[in-house]
PDB file of C-alpha atoms and ligand atoms in Angstrom:
ATOM      1  CA  UNK A   1      -1.978  21.431 -17.103  1.00 44.00           C
ATOM      2  CA  UNK A   2      -5.472  20.045 -17.729  1.00 46.00           C
ATOM      3  CA  UNK A   3      -6.664  17.655 -15.056  1.00 50.00           C
ATOM      4  CA  UNK A   4      -9.857  15.897 -14.740  1.00 50.00           C
ATOM      5  CA  UNK A   5     -11.463  14.611 -11.645  1.00 48.00           C
ATOM      6  CA  UNK A   6     -12.947  11.471 -10.803  1.00 46.00           C
ATOM      7  CA  UNK A   7     -15.341  10.742  -7.694  1.00 50.00           C
ATOM      8  CA  UNK A   8     -14.330   7.374  -6.697  1.00 49.00           C
ATOM      9  CA  UNK A   9     -12.155   7.576  -3.337  1.00 77.00           C
ATOM     10  CA  UNK A  10      -9.127   5.601  -4.797  1.00 91.00           C
ATOM     11  CA  UNK A  11      -5.597   6.135  -4.411  1.00 94.00           C
ATOM     12  CA  UNK A  12      -5.067   4.363  -7.776  1.00 96.00           C
ATOM     13  CA  UNK A  13      -7.770   3.337 -10.027  1.00 96.00           C
ATOM     14  CA  UNK A  14      -7.498   1.486 -13.555  1.00 97.00           C
ATOM     15  CA  UNK A  15     -10.678   1.241 -15.679  1.00 97.00           C
ATOM     16  CA  UNK A  16     -10.717  -0.949 -18.442  1.00 97.00           C
ATOM     17  CA  UNK A  17      -7.187  -0.721 -19.457  1.00 98.00           C
ATOM     18  CA  UNK A  18      -5.458  -2.584 -22.263  1.00 97.00           C
ATOM     19  CA  UNK A  19      -2.104  -2.631 -23.620  1.00 97.00           C
ATOM     20  CA  UNK A  20      -0.911  -4.742 -26.250  1.00 96.00           C
ATOM     21  CA  UNK A  21       3.073  -4.880 -27.433  1.00 94.00           C
ATOM     22  CA  UNK A  22       4.180  -5.543 -30.890  1.00 90.00           C
ATOM     23  CA  UNK A  23       2.039  -6.240 -34.115  1.00 87.00           C
ATOM     24  CA  UNK A  24       0.243  -8.929 -35.942  1.00 84.00           C
ATOM     25  CA  UNK A  25       1.473 -12.215 -35.264  1.00 85.00           C
ATOM     26  CA  UNK A  26       4.055 -10.933 -32.833  1.00 88.00           C
ATOM     27  CA  UNK A  27       1.477  -9.204 -30.969  1.00 91.00           C
ATOM     28  CA  UNK A  28       1.046  -9.904 -27.229  1.00 93.00           C
ATOM     29  CA  UNK A  29      -1.914  -8.855 -25.073  1.00 94.00           C
ATOM     30  CA  UNK A  30      -0.133  -7.888 -21.938  1.00 97.00           C
ATOM     31  CA  UNK A  31      -3.333  -6.502 -20.188  1.00 98.00           C
ATOM     32  CA  UNK A  32      -6.553  -7.306 -21.065  1.00 97.00           C
ATOM     33  CA  UNK A  33      -9.751  -4.932 -20.005  1.00 97.00           C
ATOM     34  CA  UNK A  34      -8.289  -4.656 -16.495  1.00 97.00           C
ATOM     35  CA  UNK A  35     -10.319  -2.817 -13.844  1.00 97.00           C
ATOM     36  CA  UNK A  36      -8.914  -2.450 -10.649  1.00 97.00           C
ATOM     37  CA  UNK A  37      -8.841   0.062  -7.663  1.00 96.00           C
ATOM     38  CA  UNK A  38      -6.614   0.667  -4.758  1.00 96.00           C
ATOM     39  CA  UNK A  39      -7.850   2.330  -1.622  1.00 94.00           C
ATOM     40  CA  UNK A  40      -5.856   4.415   0.475  1.00 94.00           C
ATOM     41  CA  UNK A  41      -3.735   2.770   2.923  1.00 95.00           C
ATOM     42  CA  UNK A  42      -3.877  -0.585   1.404  1.00 96.00           C
ATOM     43  CA  UNK A  43      -1.116  -2.571   1.118  1.00 97.00           C
ATOM     44  CA  UNK A  44      -1.519  -4.667  -2.016  1.00 98.00           C
ATOM     45  CA  UNK A  45       0.729  -7.434  -3.345  1.00 98.00           C
ATOM     46  CA  UNK A  46       0.489  -8.101  -7.374  1.00 98.00           C
ATOM     47  CA  UNK A  47       1.033 -11.549  -8.025  1.00 97.00           C
ATOM     48  CA  UNK A  48       0.755 -14.058 -11.021  1.00 95.00           C
ATOM     49  CA  UNK A  49       2.768 -16.262 -13.162  1.00 94.00           C
ATOM     50  CA  UNK A  50       5.830 -15.119 -15.064  1.00 92.00           C
ATOM     51  CA  UNK A  51       4.463 -13.090 -18.173  1.00 94.00           C
ATOM     52  CA  UNK A  52       1.210 -12.406 -16.803  1.00 96.00           C
ATOM     53  CA  UNK A  53       1.281  -8.818 -16.964  1.00 96.00           C
ATOM     54  CA  UNK A  54       2.471  -7.711 -13.320  1.00 96.00           C
ATOM     55  CA  UNK A  55       5.367  -5.400 -14.372  1.00 93.00           C
ATOM     56  CA  UNK A  56       3.152  -3.924 -17.161  1.00 96.00           C
ATOM     57  CA  UNK A  57       0.182  -3.318 -14.882  1.00 97.00           C
ATOM     58  CA  UNK A  58       2.668  -1.321 -12.555  1.00 96.00           C
ATOM     59  CA  UNK A  59       4.265   0.787 -15.393  1.00 94.00           C
ATOM     60  CA  UNK A  60       0.728   1.693 -16.456  1.00 96.00           C
ATOM     61  CA  UNK A  61      -0.431   2.566 -13.088  1.00 96.00           C
ATOM     62  CA  UNK A  62       2.688   4.308 -12.234  1.00 94.00           C
ATOM     63  CA  UNK A  63       2.543   6.550 -15.622  1.00 92.00           C
ATOM     64  CA  UNK A  64       5.785   4.925 -16.459  1.00 91.00           C
ATOM     65  CA  UNK A  65       3.832   3.423 -19.608  1.00 93.00           C
ATOM     66  CA  UNK A  66       1.100   4.259 -21.483  1.00 93.00           C
ATOM     67  CA  UNK A  67      -2.247   2.301 -22.017  1.00 96.00           C
ATOM     68  CA  UNK A  68      -3.894   1.278 -25.563  1.00 96.00           C
ATOM     69  CA  UNK A  69      -7.374   2.103 -24.283  1.00 97.00           C
ATOM     70  CA  UNK A  70      -9.100   2.824 -20.750  1.00 97.00           C
ATOM     71  CA  UNK A  71      -7.935   5.072 -17.978  1.00 97.00           C
ATOM     72  CA  UNK A  72      -5.470   5.401 -15.150  1.00 97.00           C
ATOM     73  CA  UNK A  73      -6.178   7.502 -12.004  1.00 96.00           C
ATOM     74  CA  UNK A  74      -3.691   8.523  -9.353  1.00 95.00           C
ATOM     75  CA  UNK A  75      -5.637  10.412  -6.549  1.00 91.00           C
ATOM     76  CA  UNK A  76      -8.143  12.567  -8.286  1.00 89.00           C
ATOM     77  CA  UNK A  77      -5.902  13.128 -11.458  1.00 93.00           C
ATOM     78  CA  UNK A  78      -6.730  11.021 -14.642  1.00 95.00           C
ATOM     79  CA  UNK A  79      -2.970  10.517 -15.975  1.00 96.00           C
ATOM     80  CA  UNK A  80      -3.933   8.848 -19.288  1.00 95.00           C
ATOM     81  CA  UNK A  81      -3.147  11.355 -22.205  1.00 93.00           C
ATOM     82  CA  UNK A  82      -0.860  13.590 -20.231  1.00 95.00           C
ATOM     83  CA  UNK A  83       2.336  14.256 -21.839  1.00 94.00           C
ATOM     84  CA  UNK A  84       5.689  12.957 -20.276  1.00 93.00           C
ATOM     85  CA  UNK A  85       6.622  16.246 -18.867  1.00 94.00           C
ATOM     86  CA  UNK A  86       3.055  16.398 -16.960  1.00 94.00           C
ATOM     87  CA  UNK A  87       3.685  12.847 -15.876  1.00 94.00           C
ATOM     88  CA  UNK A  88       7.093  13.411 -14.689  1.00 91.00           C
ATOM     89  CA  UNK A  89       5.848  16.432 -12.490  1.00 89.00           C
ATOM     90  CA  UNK A  90       2.918  14.148 -11.658  1.00 91.00           C
ATOM     91  CA  UNK A  91       5.129  11.382 -10.120  1.00 91.00           C
ATOM     92  CA  UNK A  92       7.553  13.801  -8.476  1.00 86.00           C
ATOM     93  CA  UNK A  93       4.725  14.973  -6.118  1.00 84.00           C
ATOM     94  CA  UNK A  94       2.351  11.734  -6.115  1.00 91.00           C
ATOM     95  CA  UNK A  95       4.140   8.470  -6.413  1.00 93.00           C
ATOM     96  CA  UNK A  96       6.928   7.125  -4.836  1.00 93.00           C
ATOM     97  CA  UNK A  97       9.227   3.980  -6.181  1.00 93.00           C
ATOM     98  CA  UNK A  98      11.161   1.266  -4.351  1.00 92.00           C
ATOM     99  CA  UNK A  99      13.011  -1.225  -6.746  1.00 87.00           C
ATOM    100  CA  UNK A 100      14.924  -4.024  -6.314  1.00 83.00           C
ATOM    101  CA  UNK A 101      18.124  -2.620  -7.244  1.00 83.00           C
ATOM    102  CA  UNK A 102      17.650   0.293  -4.720  1.00 82.00           C
ATOM    103  CA  UNK A 103      18.404   2.997  -7.499  1.00 89.00           C
ATOM    104  CA  UNK A 104      19.958   5.173  -4.949  1.00 94.00           C
ATOM    105  CA  UNK A 105      22.358   7.812  -6.501  1.00 95.00           C
ATOM    106  CA  UNK A 106      25.922   6.619  -5.646  1.00 95.00           C
ATOM    107  CA  UNK A 107      27.651  10.398  -5.164  1.00 96.00           C
ATOM    108  CA  UNK A 108      25.209  11.734  -2.742  1.00 96.00           C
ATOM    109  CA  UNK A 109      24.479  10.890   1.042  1.00 97.00           C
ATOM    110  CA  UNK A 110      21.712   9.369   2.424  1.00 97.00           C
ATOM    111  CA  UNK A 111      20.118  12.069   3.570  1.00 97.00           C
ATOM    112  CA  UNK A 112      20.306  13.722   0.073  1.00 96.00           C
ATOM    113  CA  UNK A 113      19.375  10.700  -1.487  1.00 96.00           C
ATOM    114  CA  UNK A 114      16.010  10.856   0.721  1.00 96.00           C
ATOM    115  CA  UNK A 115      15.577  14.443   0.008  1.00 96.00           C
ATOM    116  CA  UNK A 116      16.188  14.140  -3.618  1.00 93.00           C
ATOM    117  CA  UNK A 117      12.356  14.024  -4.873  1.00 90.00           C
ATOM    118  CA  UNK A 118      11.452  16.861  -2.826  1.00 90.00           C
ATOM    119  CA  UNK A 119      14.603  18.981  -4.229  1.00 90.00           C
ATOM    120  CA  UNK A 120      13.425  18.030  -7.768  1.00 87.00           C
ATOM    121  CA  UNK A 121       9.782  18.959  -7.156  1.00 84.00           C
ATOM    122  CA  UNK A 122      11.205  22.299  -5.512  1.00 87.00           C
ATOM    123  CA  UNK A 123       9.368  21.274  -2.372  1.00 88.00           C
ATOM    124  CA  UNK A 124      10.171  22.238   1.294  1.00 92.00           C
ATOM    125  CA  UNK A 125      11.007  19.488   3.453  1.00 92.00           C
ATOM    126  CA  UNK A 126       8.626  18.663   6.299  1.00 92.00           C
ATOM    127  CA  UNK A 127      11.173  18.326   9.318  1.00 94.00           C
ATOM    128  CA  UNK A 128       8.853  16.756  11.626  1.00 91.00           C
ATOM    129  CA  UNK A 129       7.995  14.084   9.131  1.00 88.00           C
ATOM    130  CA  UNK A 130      11.439  13.577   7.790  1.00 93.00           C
ATOM    131  CA  UNK A 131      12.409  12.939  11.584  1.00 93.00           C
ATOM    132  CA  UNK A 132       9.476  10.327  12.081  1.00 86.00           C
ATOM    133  CA  UNK A 133      10.478   8.333   8.874  1.00 87.00           C
ATOM    134  CA  UNK A 134      14.264   8.335   9.878  1.00 91.00           C
ATOM    135  CA  UNK A 135      13.364   7.249  13.565  1.00 87.00           C
ATOM    136  CA  UNK A 136      10.969   4.342  12.320  1.00 80.00           C
ATOM    137  CA  UNK A 137      13.570   3.327   9.438  1.00 82.00           C
ATOM    138  CA  UNK A 138      16.607   3.306  12.064  1.00 86.00           C
ATOM    139  CA  UNK A 139      18.427   5.611   9.753  1.00 92.00           C
ATOM    140  CA  UNK A 140      19.599   8.404  12.266  1.00 94.00           C
ATOM    141  CA  UNK A 141      23.191   7.221  12.499  1.00 95.00           C
ATOM    142  CA  UNK A 142      23.540   6.776   8.702  1.00 96.00           C
ATOM    143  CA  UNK A 143      22.591  10.073   7.504  1.00 97.00           C
ATOM    144  CA  UNK A 144      25.871  10.834   6.269  1.00 97.00           C
ATOM    145  CA  UNK A 145      26.907   7.938   4.617  1.00 97.00           C
ATOM    146  CA  UNK A 146      27.090   7.269   0.932  1.00 97.00           C
ATOM    147  CA  UNK A 147      25.310   4.151  -0.285  1.00 95.00           C
ATOM    148  CA  UNK A 148      28.770   1.818  -0.823  1.00 96.00           C
ATOM    149  CA  UNK A 149      29.151   2.761   2.849  1.00 96.00           C
ATOM    150  CA  UNK A 150      25.527   0.944   3.405  1.00 95.00           C
ATOM    151  CA  UNK A 151      24.600  -2.798   3.864  1.00 92.00           C
ATOM    152  CA  UNK A 152      21.801  -3.622   1.352  1.00 89.00           C
ATOM    153  CA  UNK A 153      19.345  -3.569   3.965  1.00 88.00           C
ATOM    154  CA  UNK A 154      20.261   0.062   4.802  1.00 91.00           C
ATOM    155  CA  UNK A 155      20.413   1.140   1.229  1.00 93.00           C
ATOM    156  CA  UNK A 156      16.648  -0.420   0.821  1.00 88.00           C
ATOM    157  CA  UNK A 157      15.632   1.541   3.806  1.00 91.00           C
ATOM    158  CA  UNK A 158      17.076   4.684   2.325  1.00 94.00           C
ATOM    159  CA  UNK A 159      14.862   4.099  -0.837  1.00 94.00           C
ATOM    160  CA  UNK A 160      11.708   3.203   1.496  1.00 90.00           C
ATOM    161  CA  UNK A 161      12.524   6.767   3.171  1.00 92.00           C
ATOM    162  CA  UNK A 162      12.763   8.573  -0.209  1.00 94.00           C
ATOM    163  CA  UNK A 163       9.512   6.819  -1.147  1.00 93.00           C
ATOM    164  CA  UNK A 164       7.677   8.042   1.615  1.00 89.00           C
ATOM    165  CA  UNK A 165       9.022  11.398   2.527  1.00 90.00           C
ATOM    166  CA  UNK A 166       6.872  13.041  -0.206  1.00 88.00           C
ATOM    167  CA  UNK A 167       3.495  11.551   1.221  1.00 87.00           C
ATOM    168  CA  UNK A 168       2.727  10.146  -2.302  1.00 90.00           C
ATOM    169  CA  UNK A 169      -0.463   8.997  -3.046  1.00 88.00           C
ATOM    170  CA  UNK A 170       0.890   5.745  -3.787  1.00 95.00           C
ATOM    171  CA  UNK A 171       4.329   3.933  -3.538  1.00 96.00           C
ATOM    172  CA  UNK A 172       5.137   1.293  -5.950  1.00 96.00           C
ATOM    173  CA  UNK A 173       7.540  -1.488  -4.746  1.00 95.00           C
ATOM    174  CA  UNK A 174       8.832  -3.699  -7.584  1.00 92.00           C
ATOM    175  CA  UNK A 175      10.059  -6.857  -5.937  1.00 91.00           C
ATOM    176  CA  UNK A 176      11.609  -4.750  -3.088  1.00 89.00           C
ATOM    177  CA  UNK A 177      13.196  -7.847  -1.175  1.00 88.00           C
ATOM    178  CA  UNK A 178      14.489  -9.598  -4.153  1.00 86.00           C
ATOM    179  CA  UNK A 179      18.181  -8.545  -3.489  1.00 82.00           C
ATOM    180  CA  UNK A 180      18.173  -8.924   0.351  1.00 82.00           C
ATOM    181  CA  UNK A 181      18.904 -11.566   2.391  1.00 84.00           C
ATOM    182  CA  UNK A 182      15.628 -13.332   4.237  1.00 85.00           C
ATOM    183  CA  UNK A 183      16.240 -11.348   7.493  1.00 85.00           C
ATOM    184  CA  UNK A 184      16.666  -8.017   5.941  1.00 82.00           C
ATOM    185  CA  UNK A 185      14.026  -8.472   3.616  1.00 86.00           C
ATOM    186  CA  UNK A 186      11.568  -9.155   6.519  1.00 90.00           C
ATOM    187  CA  UNK A 187      12.446  -5.844   7.973  1.00 85.00           C
ATOM    188  CA  UNK A 188      11.692  -4.146   5.008  1.00 85.00           C
ATOM    189  CA  UNK A 189       8.327  -5.802   4.631  1.00 93.00           C
ATOM    190  CA  UNK A 190       7.549  -5.307   8.086  1.00 91.00           C
ATOM    191  CA  UNK A 191       8.371  -1.433   7.329  1.00 86.00           C
ATOM    192  CA  UNK A 192       6.284  -1.183   4.474  1.00 91.00           C
ATOM    193  CA  UNK A 193       3.026  -2.883   6.435  1.00 94.00           C
ATOM    194  CA  UNK A 194       3.957  -0.443   9.214  1.00 88.00           C
ATOM    195  CA  UNK A 195       3.650   2.526   6.646  1.00 88.00           C
ATOM    196  CA  UNK A 196       0.488   1.363   5.257  1.00 92.00           C
ATOM    197  CA  UNK A 197      -0.907   0.579   8.844  1.00 91.00           C
ATOM    198  CA  UNK A 198       0.645   3.581  10.800  1.00 85.00           C
ATOM    199  CA  UNK A 199       0.999   6.296   8.166  1.00 83.00           C
ATOM    200  CA  UNK A 200      -1.873   5.230   6.223  1.00 89.00           C
ATOM    201  CA  UNK A 201       0.612   5.085   3.105  1.00 93.00           C
ATOM    202  CA  UNK A 202      -0.765   3.232   0.120  1.00 96.00           C
ATOM    203  CA  UNK A 203       1.713   0.518  -1.161  1.00 97.00           C
ATOM    204  CA  UNK A 204       1.320  -1.576  -4.332  1.00 97.00           C
ATOM    205  CA  UNK A 205       3.968  -4.174  -4.329  1.00 97.00           C
ATOM    206  CA  UNK A 206       5.197  -6.768  -7.299  1.00 96.00           C
ATOM    207  CA  UNK A 207       6.609  -9.998  -6.081  1.00 95.00           C
ATOM    208  CA  UNK A 208       6.767 -13.595  -6.700  1.00 94.00           C
ATOM    209  CA  UNK A 209       7.203 -14.627  -3.212  1.00 94.00           C
ATOM    210  CA  UNK A 210       4.146 -15.717  -1.345  1.00 96.00           C
ATOM    211  CA  UNK A 211       5.787 -15.130   2.079  1.00 95.00           C
ATOM    212  CA  UNK A 212       6.451 -11.438   0.630  1.00 96.00           C
ATOM    213  CA  UNK A 213       3.000 -11.166  -0.266  1.00 97.00           C
ATOM    214  CA  UNK A 214       1.796 -12.243   3.083  1.00 97.00           C
ATOM    215  CA  UNK A 215       2.718  -8.794   4.577  1.00 97.00           C
ATOM    216  CA  UNK A 216       0.244  -7.404   2.535  1.00 98.00           C
ATOM    217  CA  UNK A 217      -3.364  -6.734   3.052  1.00 97.00           C
ATOM    218  CA  UNK A 218      -4.608  -8.206   0.095  1.00 96.00           C
ATOM    219  CA  UNK A 219      -3.260  -9.873  -2.850  1.00 98.00           C
ATOM    220  CA  UNK A 220      -4.447  -9.202  -6.557  1.00 98.00           C
ATOM    221  CA  UNK A 221      -3.856 -12.310  -8.831  1.00 97.00           C
ATOM    222  CA  UNK A 222      -2.962 -11.706 -12.626  1.00 97.00           C
ATOM    223  CA  UNK A 223      -3.110 -14.333 -15.325  1.00 96.00           C
ATOM    224  CA  UNK A 224      -2.385 -13.904 -19.122  1.00 96.00           C
ATOM    225  CA  UNK A 225      -3.067 -10.046 -18.633  1.00 97.00           C
ATOM    226  CA  UNK A 226      -6.446 -10.535 -16.527  1.00 97.00           C
ATOM    227  CA  UNK A 227      -7.462 -10.251 -12.798  1.00 97.00           C
ATOM    228  CA  UNK A 228      -8.563 -13.375 -12.267  1.00 96.00           C
ATOM    229  CA  UNK A 229      -8.986 -13.693  -8.275  1.00 95.00           C
ATOM    230  CA  UNK A 230      -8.039 -11.782  -4.635  1.00 96.00           C
ATOM    231  CA  UNK A 231      -6.569 -13.080  -1.657  1.00 97.00           C
ATOM    232  CA  UNK A 232      -7.995 -11.023   1.366  1.00 96.00           C
ATOM    233  CA  UNK A 233      -5.510 -11.171   4.421  1.00 97.00           C
ATOM    234  CA  UNK A 234      -3.265 -13.374   3.042  1.00 97.00           C
ATOM    235  CA  UNK A 235      -0.680 -15.832   4.528  1.00 98.00           C
ATOM    236  CA  UNK A 236       1.958 -17.293   2.471  1.00 97.00           C
ATOM    237  CA  UNK A 237      -0.171 -20.909   2.242  1.00 97.00           C
ATOM    238  CA  UNK A 238      -3.291 -19.361   0.957  1.00 97.00           C
ATOM    239  CA  UNK A 239      -0.929 -17.443  -1.498  1.00 97.00           C
ATOM    240  CA  UNK A 240       0.533 -20.419  -2.480  1.00 96.00           C
ATOM    241  CA  UNK A 241      -2.648 -22.403  -2.783  1.00 96.00           C
ATOM    242  CA  UNK A 242      -4.297 -19.498  -5.110  1.00 95.00           C
ATOM    243  CA  UNK A 243      -1.254 -19.269  -7.101  1.00 94.00           C
ATOM    244  CA  UNK A 244      -1.512 -23.339  -7.417  1.00 93.00           C
ATOM    245  CA  UNK A 245      -4.958 -22.793  -8.565  1.00 91.00           C
ATOM    246  CA  UNK A 246      -3.962 -20.811 -11.630  1.00 86.00           C
ATOM    247  CA  UNK A 247      -1.054 -23.196 -12.426  1.00 79.00           C
ATOM    248  CA  UNK A 248       1.730 -20.702 -11.466  1.00 64.00           C
TER     249      UNK A 248
HETATM  250  N1  LIG B   1       8.474  -3.994 -24.058  1.00 79.31           N
HETATM  251  C1  LIG B   1       8.016  -5.312 -24.310  1.00 79.31           C
HETATM  252  N2  LIG B   1       7.593  -5.561 -25.762  1.00 79.31           N
HETATM  253  C2  LIG B   1       7.104  -6.761 -25.897  1.00 79.31           C
HETATM  254  N3  LIG B   1       6.424  -7.452 -25.228  1.00 79.31           N
HETATM  255  C3  LIG B   1       6.355  -7.197 -23.783  1.00 79.31           C
HETATM  256  C4  LIG B   1       7.294  -6.010 -23.349  1.00 79.31           C
HETATM  257  N4  LIG B   1       7.164  -5.897 -22.266  1.00 79.31           N
HETATM  258  C5  LIG B   1       6.405  -7.032 -21.772  1.00 79.31           C
HETATM  259  N5  LIG B   1       6.090  -7.699 -22.895  1.00 79.31           N
HETATM  260  C6  LIG B   1       4.920  -9.116 -22.847  1.00 79.31           C
HETATM  261  O1  LIG B   1       3.935  -8.727 -22.014  1.00 79.31           O
HETATM  262  C7  LIG B   1       3.742  -9.827 -21.175  1.00 79.31           C
HETATM  263  C8  LIG B   1       3.451  -9.505 -19.897  1.00 79.31           C
HETATM  264  O2  LIG B   1       4.891  -8.974 -19.649  1.00 79.31           O
HETATM  265  P1  LIG B   1       5.031  -8.507 -18.240  1.00 79.31           P
HETATM  266  O3  LIG B   1       6.796  -8.137 -18.072  1.00 79.31           O
HETATM  267  O4  LIG B   1       4.240  -7.622 -17.775  1.00 79.31           O
HETATM  268  O5  LIG B   1       4.745  -9.978 -17.305  1.00 79.31           O
HETATM  269  P2  LIG B   1       5.241 -10.026 -15.597  1.00 79.31           P
HETATM  270  O6  LIG B   1       3.884 -10.716 -15.097  1.00 79.31           O
HETATM  271  O7  LIG B   1       5.770  -8.906 -14.836  1.00 79.31           O
HETATM  272  O8  LIG B   1       6.540 -11.007 -15.791  1.00 79.31           O
HETATM  273  P3  LIG B   1       7.867 -11.589 -14.780  1.00 79.31           P
HETATM  274  O9  LIG B   1       6.986 -12.133 -13.551  1.00 79.31           O
HETATM  275  O10 LIG B   1       8.493 -12.878 -15.812  1.00 79.31           O
HETATM  276  O11 LIG B   1       8.429 -10.324 -14.724  1.00 79.31           O
HETATM  277  C9  LIG B   1       4.700 -10.851 -21.655  1.00 79.31           C
HETATM  278  O12 LIG B   1       4.164 -11.652 -22.598  1.00 79.31           O
HETATM  279  C10 LIG B   1       5.862 -10.163 -22.334  1.00 79.31           C
HETATM  280  O13 LIG B   1       6.554 -10.794 -23.021  1.00 79.31           O
END
């Protein structure tokens, strides 16, 4: 694999990325010359009105979608221009995902779901790290259970464990509490905040919920495919005010 290194100490960085969908009069500029860097150990929320480009940005940063121009780097590796195969391998080792719908494999136990990315990457489990994550997430007595035997919150904790186990450069969380009741959602958000604070995990979370964003260290605000602001040390109130200013 050909890799290029960049000097910036970012976990993830985008340099002048542009992404359009469609052609001619149906053309939509989903991302318009976006540059942004996410520092190691930071928990960042991406917010903005519907259609502002949040999902597109996350997909481009994660190497799930290509950019028209500009560059994306994960860790020290520029991923722009990589083949699908190269991206798949890179994602297995360097990126974790947490989705609203959990995306667990129904036929596998919680333990095997958590170990799946390591198995796919052919990497040996770091048992001490596994034990620590399981303890922090309170999953010790649930490891033999299958997803349908777990509550929504437990399933999402399994998804969080799966995302953290490879010690990825970055975890992308897409509305991770969208399918959870508010108490369980709070628990998952606290775990994410803790994994950033205590484990140095970089987390980028797309959310519509100002209360969820308040668990992040900072919020990046998108509008019409461009970054239009940031909220540092957000609270639900400061995020709501910033969104109101955007007309969201
Ligand atoms: N596959 C696609 N084909 C055509 N247009 C698309 C595609 N994906 C996204 N878009 C358009 O790109 C723009 C940004 O979409 P995106 O899904 O990134 O926004 P978002 O902020 O995540 O929205 P939401 O909050 O509603 O999920 C929108 O105008 C959308 O219609």
